[in-house]
JSON list of C-alpha atoms in Angstrom, two decimals:
[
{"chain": "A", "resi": 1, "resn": "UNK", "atom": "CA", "xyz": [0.00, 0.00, 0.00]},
{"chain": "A", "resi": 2, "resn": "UNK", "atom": "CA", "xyz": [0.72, 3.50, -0.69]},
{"chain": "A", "resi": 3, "resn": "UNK", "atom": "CA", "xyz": [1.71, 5.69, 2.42]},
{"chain": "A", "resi": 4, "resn": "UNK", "atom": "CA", "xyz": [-0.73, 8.28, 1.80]},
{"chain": "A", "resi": 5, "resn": "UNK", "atom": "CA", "xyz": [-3.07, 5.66, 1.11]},
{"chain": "A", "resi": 6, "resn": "UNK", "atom": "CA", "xyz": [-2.42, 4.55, 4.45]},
{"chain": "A", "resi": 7, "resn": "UNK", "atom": "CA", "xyz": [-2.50, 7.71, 6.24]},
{"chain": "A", "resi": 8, "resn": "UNK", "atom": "CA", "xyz": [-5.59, 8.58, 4.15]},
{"chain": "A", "resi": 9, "resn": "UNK", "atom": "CA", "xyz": [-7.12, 5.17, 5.58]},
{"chain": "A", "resi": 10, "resn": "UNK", "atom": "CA", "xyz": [-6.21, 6.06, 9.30]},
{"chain": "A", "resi": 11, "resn": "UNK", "atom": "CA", "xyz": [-7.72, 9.32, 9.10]},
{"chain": "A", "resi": 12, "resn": "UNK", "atom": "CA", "xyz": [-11.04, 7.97, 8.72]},
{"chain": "A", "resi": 13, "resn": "UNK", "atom": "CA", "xyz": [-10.74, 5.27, 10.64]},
{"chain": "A", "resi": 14, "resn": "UNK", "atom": "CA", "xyz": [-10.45, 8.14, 13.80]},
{"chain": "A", "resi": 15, "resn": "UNK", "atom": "CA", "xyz": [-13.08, 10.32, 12.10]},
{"chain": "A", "resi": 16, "resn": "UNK", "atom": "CA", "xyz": [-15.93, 7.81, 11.54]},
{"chain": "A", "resi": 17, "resn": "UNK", "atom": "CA", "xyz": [-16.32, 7.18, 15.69]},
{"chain": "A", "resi": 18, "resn": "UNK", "atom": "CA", "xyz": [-16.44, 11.07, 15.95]},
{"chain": "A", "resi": 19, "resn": "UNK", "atom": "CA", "xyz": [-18.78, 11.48, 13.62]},
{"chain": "A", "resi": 20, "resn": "UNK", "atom": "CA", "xyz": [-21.23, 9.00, 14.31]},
{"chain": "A", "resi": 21, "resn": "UNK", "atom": "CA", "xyz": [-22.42, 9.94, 17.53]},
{"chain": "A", "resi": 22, "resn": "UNK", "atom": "CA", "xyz": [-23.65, 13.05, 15.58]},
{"chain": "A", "resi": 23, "resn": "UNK", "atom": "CA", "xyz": [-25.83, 11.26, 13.15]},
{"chain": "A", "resi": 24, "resn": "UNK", "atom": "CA", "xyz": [-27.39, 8.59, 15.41]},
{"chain": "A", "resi": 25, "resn": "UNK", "atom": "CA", "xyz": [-27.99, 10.68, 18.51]},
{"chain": "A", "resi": 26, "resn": "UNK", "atom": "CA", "xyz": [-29.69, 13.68, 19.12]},
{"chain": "A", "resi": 27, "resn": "UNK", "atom": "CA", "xyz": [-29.15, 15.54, 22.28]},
{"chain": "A", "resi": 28, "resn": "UNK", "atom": "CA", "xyz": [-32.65, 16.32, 22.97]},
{"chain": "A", "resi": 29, "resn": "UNK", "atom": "CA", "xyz": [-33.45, 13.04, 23.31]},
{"chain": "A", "resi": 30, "resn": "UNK", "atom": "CA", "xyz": [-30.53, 12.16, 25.60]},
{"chain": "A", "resi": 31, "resn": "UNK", "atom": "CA", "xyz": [-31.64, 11.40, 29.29]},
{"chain": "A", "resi": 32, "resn": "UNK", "atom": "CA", "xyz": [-30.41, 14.23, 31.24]},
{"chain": "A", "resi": 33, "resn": "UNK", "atom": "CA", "xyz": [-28.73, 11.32, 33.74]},
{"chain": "A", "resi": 34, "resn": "UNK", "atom": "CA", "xyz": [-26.60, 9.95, 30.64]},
{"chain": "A", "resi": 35, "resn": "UNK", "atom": "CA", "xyz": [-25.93, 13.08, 29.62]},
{"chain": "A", "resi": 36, "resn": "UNK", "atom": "CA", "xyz": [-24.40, 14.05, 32.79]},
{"chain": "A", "resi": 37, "resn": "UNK", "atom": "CA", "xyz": [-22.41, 10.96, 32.69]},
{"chain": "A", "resi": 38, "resn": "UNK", "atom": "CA", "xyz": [-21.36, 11.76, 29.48]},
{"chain": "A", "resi": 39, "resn": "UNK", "atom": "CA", "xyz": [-19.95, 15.34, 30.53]},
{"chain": "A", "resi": 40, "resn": "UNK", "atom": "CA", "xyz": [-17.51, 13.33, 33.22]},
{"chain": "A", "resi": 41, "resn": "UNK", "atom": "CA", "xyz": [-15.81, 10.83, 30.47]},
{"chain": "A", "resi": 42, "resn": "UNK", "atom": "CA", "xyz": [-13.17, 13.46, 29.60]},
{"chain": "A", "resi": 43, "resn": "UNK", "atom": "CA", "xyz": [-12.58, 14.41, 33.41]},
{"chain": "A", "resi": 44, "resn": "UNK", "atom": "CA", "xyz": [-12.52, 10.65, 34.79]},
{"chain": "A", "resi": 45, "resn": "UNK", "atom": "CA", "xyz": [-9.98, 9.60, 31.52]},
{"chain": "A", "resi": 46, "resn": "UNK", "atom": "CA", "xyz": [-7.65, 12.24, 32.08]},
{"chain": "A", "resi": 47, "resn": "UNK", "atom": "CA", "xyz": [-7.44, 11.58, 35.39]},
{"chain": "A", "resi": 48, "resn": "UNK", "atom": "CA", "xyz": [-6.88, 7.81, 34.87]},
{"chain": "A", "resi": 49, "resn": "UNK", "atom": "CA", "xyz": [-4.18, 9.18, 32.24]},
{"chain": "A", "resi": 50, "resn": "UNK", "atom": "CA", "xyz": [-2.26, 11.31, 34.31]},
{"chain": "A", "resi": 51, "resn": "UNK", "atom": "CA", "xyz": [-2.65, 10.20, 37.84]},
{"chain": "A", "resi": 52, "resn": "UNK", "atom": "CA", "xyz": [-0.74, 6.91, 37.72]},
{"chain": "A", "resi": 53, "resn": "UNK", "atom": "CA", "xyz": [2.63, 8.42, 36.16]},
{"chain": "A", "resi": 54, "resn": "UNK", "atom": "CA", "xyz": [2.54, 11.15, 38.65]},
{"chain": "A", "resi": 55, "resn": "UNK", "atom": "CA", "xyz": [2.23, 9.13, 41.77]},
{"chain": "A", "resi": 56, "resn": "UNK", "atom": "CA", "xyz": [5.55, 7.89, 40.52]},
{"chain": "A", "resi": 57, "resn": "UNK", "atom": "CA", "xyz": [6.98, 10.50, 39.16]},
{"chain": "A", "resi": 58, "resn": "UNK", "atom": "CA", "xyz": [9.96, 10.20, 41.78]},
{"chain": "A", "resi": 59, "resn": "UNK", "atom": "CA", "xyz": [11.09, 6.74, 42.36]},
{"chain": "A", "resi": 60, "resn": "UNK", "atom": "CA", "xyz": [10.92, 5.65, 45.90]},
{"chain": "A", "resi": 61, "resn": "UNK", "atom": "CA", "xyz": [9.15, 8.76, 47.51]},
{"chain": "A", "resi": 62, "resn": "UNK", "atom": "CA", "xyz": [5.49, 8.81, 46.61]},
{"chain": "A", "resi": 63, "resn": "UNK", "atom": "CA", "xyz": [4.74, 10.90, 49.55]},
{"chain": "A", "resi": 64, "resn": "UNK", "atom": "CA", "xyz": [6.60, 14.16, 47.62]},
{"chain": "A", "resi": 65, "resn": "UNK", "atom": "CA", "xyz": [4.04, 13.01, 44.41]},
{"chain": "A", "resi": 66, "resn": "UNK", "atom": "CA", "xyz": [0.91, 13.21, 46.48]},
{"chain": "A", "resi": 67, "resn": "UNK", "atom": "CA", "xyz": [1.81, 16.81, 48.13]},
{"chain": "A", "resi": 68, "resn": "UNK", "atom": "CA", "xyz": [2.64, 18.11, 44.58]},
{"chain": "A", "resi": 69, "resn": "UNK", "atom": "CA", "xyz": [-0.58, 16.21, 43.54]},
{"chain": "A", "resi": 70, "resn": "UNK", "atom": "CA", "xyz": [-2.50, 17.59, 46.57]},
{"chain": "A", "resi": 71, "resn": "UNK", "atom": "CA", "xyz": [-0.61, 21.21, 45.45]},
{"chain": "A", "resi": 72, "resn": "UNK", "atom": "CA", "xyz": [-1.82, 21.01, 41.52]},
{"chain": "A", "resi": 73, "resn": "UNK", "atom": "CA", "xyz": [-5.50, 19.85, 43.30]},
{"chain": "A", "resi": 74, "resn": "UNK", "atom": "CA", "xyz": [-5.40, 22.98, 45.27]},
{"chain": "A", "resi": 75, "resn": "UNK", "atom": "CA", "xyz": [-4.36, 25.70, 42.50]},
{"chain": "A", "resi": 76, "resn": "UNK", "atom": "CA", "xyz": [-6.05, 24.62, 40.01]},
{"chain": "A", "resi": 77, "resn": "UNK", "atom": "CA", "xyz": [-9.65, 24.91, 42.72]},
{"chain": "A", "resi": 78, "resn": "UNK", "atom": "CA", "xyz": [-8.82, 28.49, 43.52]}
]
């Protein structure tokens, strides 16, 4: 295979999930429960993302990750 065919290929393969949801669902008709779900997804898998490679961070002293952790938590409220 070509290598633009390729890339070509991979773009849609990561466009077609995006763009589905719009077609098949409309947000009216969403339960406001899912919905609300919905609007934690990106929160919950960023956290799951970054959380484990900053709790170790520095090898052998996790107790310095969790005060910068507890620092970042902090900040970023205020």
């Amino acid at each position: 295979m070509d290598v633009f065919t390729v890339i070509i290929l991979m773009g849609l393969v990561t466009y077609i999930p995006r763009l589905a949801p719009m077609y098949f669902f409309n947000v009216e008709k969403i339960p406001s429960s899912l919905r609300r779900f919905f609007s934690f997804v990106p929160y919950a898998a960023l956290g799951a993302l970054i959380l484990p490679g900053s709790i170790n961070a520095i090898k052998g002293k996790p107790e310095v990750s969790v005060l910068c952790i507890a620092a970042a938590v902090i900040i970023a409220w205020f």
